[in-house]
Amino acid sequence: MVTTREVSVDDATTVTQMVAALLAELGAGHAQAGLDTQLVADLLAMTERVSGFLAFTEERPVGIIMLSESASLFARGTYGIITELYVVPDQRSSGVAMRLIEAAVGLGTKKGWGQLEVGAPNQPMWSRSPNSALYLKAGFAEIGPRLKLPLHGLARPRVQSSPAAAPSRLDPRRRRASPPYPGFIHCKICMSVDLWGLT
């Protein structure tokens, strides 16, 4: 039998291990270097904005879903974002992921979120992924691509500039010529489920 419970700071080691396994599986080995238990504990301590659930079979952790709260006008207030969803390989297709999504929907409804969103892998990986069927079965609908601009290293001290100063890092001409960072823009498919009708 699968049970779920909310994560706490005490779960930092388990959360770190599961998210590291997810990142390794997605081929994001470079992202794992920055993931450590202290970072995870710090994020888990941000209980107003970060939450999640662990799934268990008996005492064994077999899945995790992590969520972040955001706000926007299009969502008519606050909404949730699924940042990570992982199930250990031997428990996939056994209902664990759906239980975790149900727990997330319950939390979102309780918090008054207007919707729940999730970013999916880039195409064509997404169309071949069994996760696409999972999210569609859970009531999500594709709402389009999502882009990101990494901000680490982008900020620099402000200097007095003259009109003939070099173009900024965000200048579109410079972006087309050579992106300032590898992987400057990543595109994902974004999916959403409306929570307004679930109260």
Short mmCIF file of C-alpha atoms in Angstrom, two decimals:
data_model
loop_
_atom_site.label_atom_id
_atom_site.label_comp_id
_atom_site.label_asym_id
_atom_site.label_seq_id
_atom_site.Cartn_x
_atom_site.Cartn_y
_atom_site.Cartn_z
CA MET A 1 0.00 0.00 0.00
CA VAL A 2 1.29 3.45 -0.93
CA THR A 3 1.11 6.23 1.64
CA THR A 4 2.15 9.87 1.31
CA ARG A 5 3.17 12.53 3.77
CA GLU A 6 4.46 16.08 3.55
CA VAL A 7 8.20 16.57 3.54
CA SER A 8 10.02 18.41 6.32
CA VAL A 9 13.56 19.65 6.88
CA ASP A 10 14.25 16.29 8.54
CA ASP A 11 13.79 14.65 5.11
CA ALA A 12 16.62 16.64 3.48
CA THR A 13 18.85 13.59 2.93
CA THR A 14 16.06 11.52 1.34
CA VAL A 15 14.93 14.46 -0.81
CA THR A 16 18.52 15.07 -1.94
CA GLN A 17 19.00 11.42 -2.93
CA MET A 18 15.72 11.21 -4.84
CA VAL A 19 16.17 14.49 -6.71
CA ALA A 20 19.78 13.54 -7.54
CA ALA A 21 18.49 10.25 -8.99
CA LEU A 22 15.92 12.18 -11.05
CA LEU A 23 18.54 14.59 -12.39
CA ALA A 24 20.90 11.74 -13.23
CA GLU A 25 18.10 9.96 -15.09
CA LEU A 26 17.26 13.08 -17.07
CA GLY A 27 20.90 13.38 -18.08
CA ALA A 28 21.42 16.56 -16.12
CA GLY A 29 24.59 15.36 -14.40
CA HIS A 30 26.02 18.87 -14.55
CA ALA A 31 23.10 20.10 -12.42
CA GLN A 32 23.84 17.58 -9.66
CA ALA A 33 27.09 19.31 -8.72
CA GLY A 34 25.15 22.14 -7.04
CA LEU A 35 22.73 19.85 -5.19
CA ASP A 36 23.70 19.15 -1.62
CA THR A 37 21.82 18.30 1.53
CA GLN A 38 22.32 21.75 3.07
CA LEU A 39 20.82 23.46 0.01
CA VAL A 40 17.87 21.07 0.13
CA ALA A 41 17.41 21.68 3.88
CA ASP A 42 17.47 25.45 3.30
CA LEU A 43 14.79 25.15 0.61
CA LEU A 44 12.65 22.82 2.72
CA ALA A 45 12.78 25.42 5.51
CA MET A 46 11.03 27.89 3.17
CA THR A 47 7.66 26.36 4.09
CA GLU A 48 5.61 29.30 2.79
CA ARG A 49 6.93 28.80 -0.76
CA VAL A 50 8.33 25.27 -0.98
CA SER A 51 6.50 22.07 -0.14
CA GLY A 52 6.42 18.48 -1.20
CA PHE A 53 5.36 14.93 -0.47
CA LEU A 54 7.16 11.64 -0.11
CA ALA A 55 5.50 8.37 -1.08
CA PHE A 56 6.21 5.18 0.86
CA THR A 57 5.53 1.48 0.52
CA GLU A 58 5.72 0.32 4.11
CA GLU A 59 8.75 2.25 5.42
CA ARG A 60 10.59 2.56 2.10
CA PRO A 61 10.53 5.94 0.29
CA VAL A 62 9.55 5.24 -3.33
CA GLY A 63 8.61 8.64 -4.74
CA ILE A 64 8.73 12.38 -4.29
CA ILE A 65 6.93 15.43 -5.62
CA MET A 66 8.26 18.91 -4.90
CA LEU A 67 6.22 22.07 -5.34
CA SER A 68 6.87 25.78 -5.37
CA GLU A 69 4.31 28.55 -4.95
CA SER A 70 4.22 31.44 -7.38
CA ALA A 71 1.76 34.21 -8.23
CA SER A 72 0.54 35.79 -11.44
CA LEU A 73 -2.29 37.73 -12.95
CA PHE A 74 -3.07 35.00 -15.49
CA ALA A 75 -3.60 32.53 -12.63
CA ARG A 76 -5.73 35.07 -10.75
CA GLY A 77 -3.43 34.90 -7.74
CA THR A 78 -1.21 32.16 -6.40
CA TYR A 79 -0.54 28.88 -8.13
CA GLY A 80 1.72 25.88 -7.69
CA ILE A 81 4.53 24.55 -9.83
CA ILE A 82 5.64 20.93 -9.74
CA THR A 83 9.41 21.31 -9.72
CA GLU A 84 10.33 17.63 -9.33
CA LEU A 85 8.41 14.37 -9.58
CA TYR A 86 10.30 11.10 -9.22
CA VAL A 87 9.36 7.47 -8.61
CA VAL A 88 11.98 4.76 -8.09
CA PRO A 89 12.18 2.52 -11.18
CA ASP A 90 10.76 -0.66 -9.59
CA GLN A 91 7.62 1.20 -8.44
CA ARG A 92 6.70 2.92 -11.71
CA SER A 93 3.29 2.20 -13.25
CA SER A 94 2.00 1.18 -9.83
CA GLY A 95 0.05 4.36 -9.00
CA VAL A 96 2.77 6.08 -6.94
CA ALA A 97 3.06 9.12 -9.23
CA MET A 98 -0.72 9.57 -9.33
CA ARG A 99 -0.88 9.46 -5.51
CA LEU A 100 1.79 12.16 -5.36
CA ILE A 101 -0.08 14.32 -7.89
CA GLU A 102 -3.30 13.84 -5.89
CA ALA A 103 -1.46 14.99 -2.74
CA ALA A 104 -0.21 18.07 -4.63
CA VAL A 105 -3.71 18.87 -5.90
CA GLY A 106 -5.05 18.53 -2.35
CA LEU A 107 -2.41 20.92 -1.01
CA GLY A 108 -3.05 23.39 -3.83
CA THR A 109 -6.78 23.33 -3.19
CA LYS A 110 -6.18 23.89 0.54
CA LYS A 111 -3.83 26.82 -0.19
CA GLY A 112 -6.26 28.37 -2.68
CA TRP A 113 -4.01 28.01 -5.72
CA GLY A 114 -5.74 28.74 -9.02
CA GLN A 115 -3.79 26.09 -10.90
CA LEU A 116 -0.92 23.64 -10.80
CA GLU A 117 1.75 23.71 -13.52
CA VAL A 118 4.56 21.38 -14.53
CA GLY A 119 7.36 21.77 -17.05
CA ALA A 120 7.99 18.75 -19.23
CA PRO A 121 11.15 17.69 -21.09
CA ASN A 122 12.03 19.26 -24.43
CA GLN A 123 10.50 17.90 -27.62
CA PRO A 124 10.83 15.23 -29.01
CA MET A 125 11.69 13.60 -25.66
CA TRP A 126 8.32 14.73 -24.28
CA SER A 127 6.24 13.04 -26.99
CA ARG A 128 8.04 9.72 -26.31
CA SER A 129 7.81 10.03 -22.53
CA PRO A 130 5.34 7.95 -20.50
CA ASN A 131 5.01 11.04 -18.29
CA SER A 132 2.98 12.80 -20.96
CA ALA A 133 0.22 10.19 -20.59
CA LEU A 134 0.46 10.40 -16.78
CA TYR A 135 -0.06 14.16 -16.68
CA LEU A 136 -2.84 14.09 -19.28
CA LYS A 137 -4.60 11.33 -17.29
CA ALA A 138 -4.31 13.51 -14.16
CA GLY A 139 -6.18 16.32 -15.94
CA PHE A 140 -3.29 18.52 -17.11
CA ALA A 141 -3.49 20.26 -20.48
CA GLU A 142 -0.60 21.53 -22.59
CA ILE A 143 -0.37 25.31 -22.43
CA GLY A 144 2.77 25.86 -24.49
CA PRO A 145 6.52 26.10 -24.21
CA ARG A 146 8.29 27.61 -21.24
CA LEU A 147 11.65 29.35 -21.52
CA LYS A 148 14.30 30.16 -18.94
CA LEU A 149 17.12 32.66 -18.60
CA PRO A 150 19.72 31.60 -16.00
CA LEU A 151 20.57 34.59 -13.81
CA HIS A 152 23.65 33.21 -12.03
CA GLY A 153 26.60 35.22 -13.28
CA LEU A 154 24.38 37.61 -15.24
CA ALA A 155 24.42 40.37 -12.62
CA ARG A 156 27.40 42.68 -12.65
CA PRO A 157 28.23 45.94 -10.90
CA ARG A 158 26.54 48.97 -12.40
CA VAL A 159 28.90 51.36 -14.11
CA GLN A 160 28.27 54.77 -15.59
CA SER A 161 27.86 54.10 -19.30
CA SER A 162 28.21 56.40 -22.23
CA PRO A 163 25.89 56.29 -25.25
CA ALA A 164 28.60 54.38 -27.16
CA ALA A 165 28.85 51.65 -24.50
CA ALA A 166 28.99 48.00 -25.53
CA PRO A 167 25.62 46.25 -25.92
CA SER A 168 24.21 44.71 -22.75
CA ARG A 169 24.08 40.98 -22.20
CA LEU A 170 20.39 41.14 -22.97
CA ASP A 171 20.81 42.98 -26.28
CA PRO A 172 18.94 40.87 -28.88
CA ARG A 173 21.66 41.34 -31.53
CA ARG A 174 24.32 40.02 -29.20
CA ARG A 175 22.11 37.10 -28.14
CA ARG A 176 21.71 35.99 -31.74
CA ALA A 177 25.41 36.30 -32.41
CA SER A 178 26.67 34.36 -29.41
CA PRO A 179 24.70 33.49 -26.27
CA PRO A 180 26.57 34.59 -23.12
CA TYR A 181 26.11 31.18 -21.48
CA PRO A 182 25.85 27.63 -22.77
CA GLY A 183 22.20 26.61 -22.70
CA PHE A 184 21.16 30.27 -22.52
CA ILE A 185 17.54 29.51 -23.32
CA HIS A 186 15.94 26.15 -22.63
CA CYS A 187 12.47 25.38 -23.88
CA LYS A 188 10.07 23.05 -22.15
CA ILE A 189 6.46 22.17 -22.69
CA CYS A 190 4.36 23.58 -19.89
CA MET A 191 1.22 21.86 -18.64
CA SER A 192 -1.42 23.11 -16.26
CA VAL A 193 -4.41 21.80 -14.36
CA ASP A 194 -7.06 24.26 -13.13
CA LEU A 195 -7.79 23.90 -9.41
CA TRP A 196 -10.66 26.40 -9.16
CA GLY A 197 -13.33 23.78 -9.73
CA LEU A 198 -11.92 21.34 -7.16
CA THR A 199 -13.01 23.05 -3.95
#
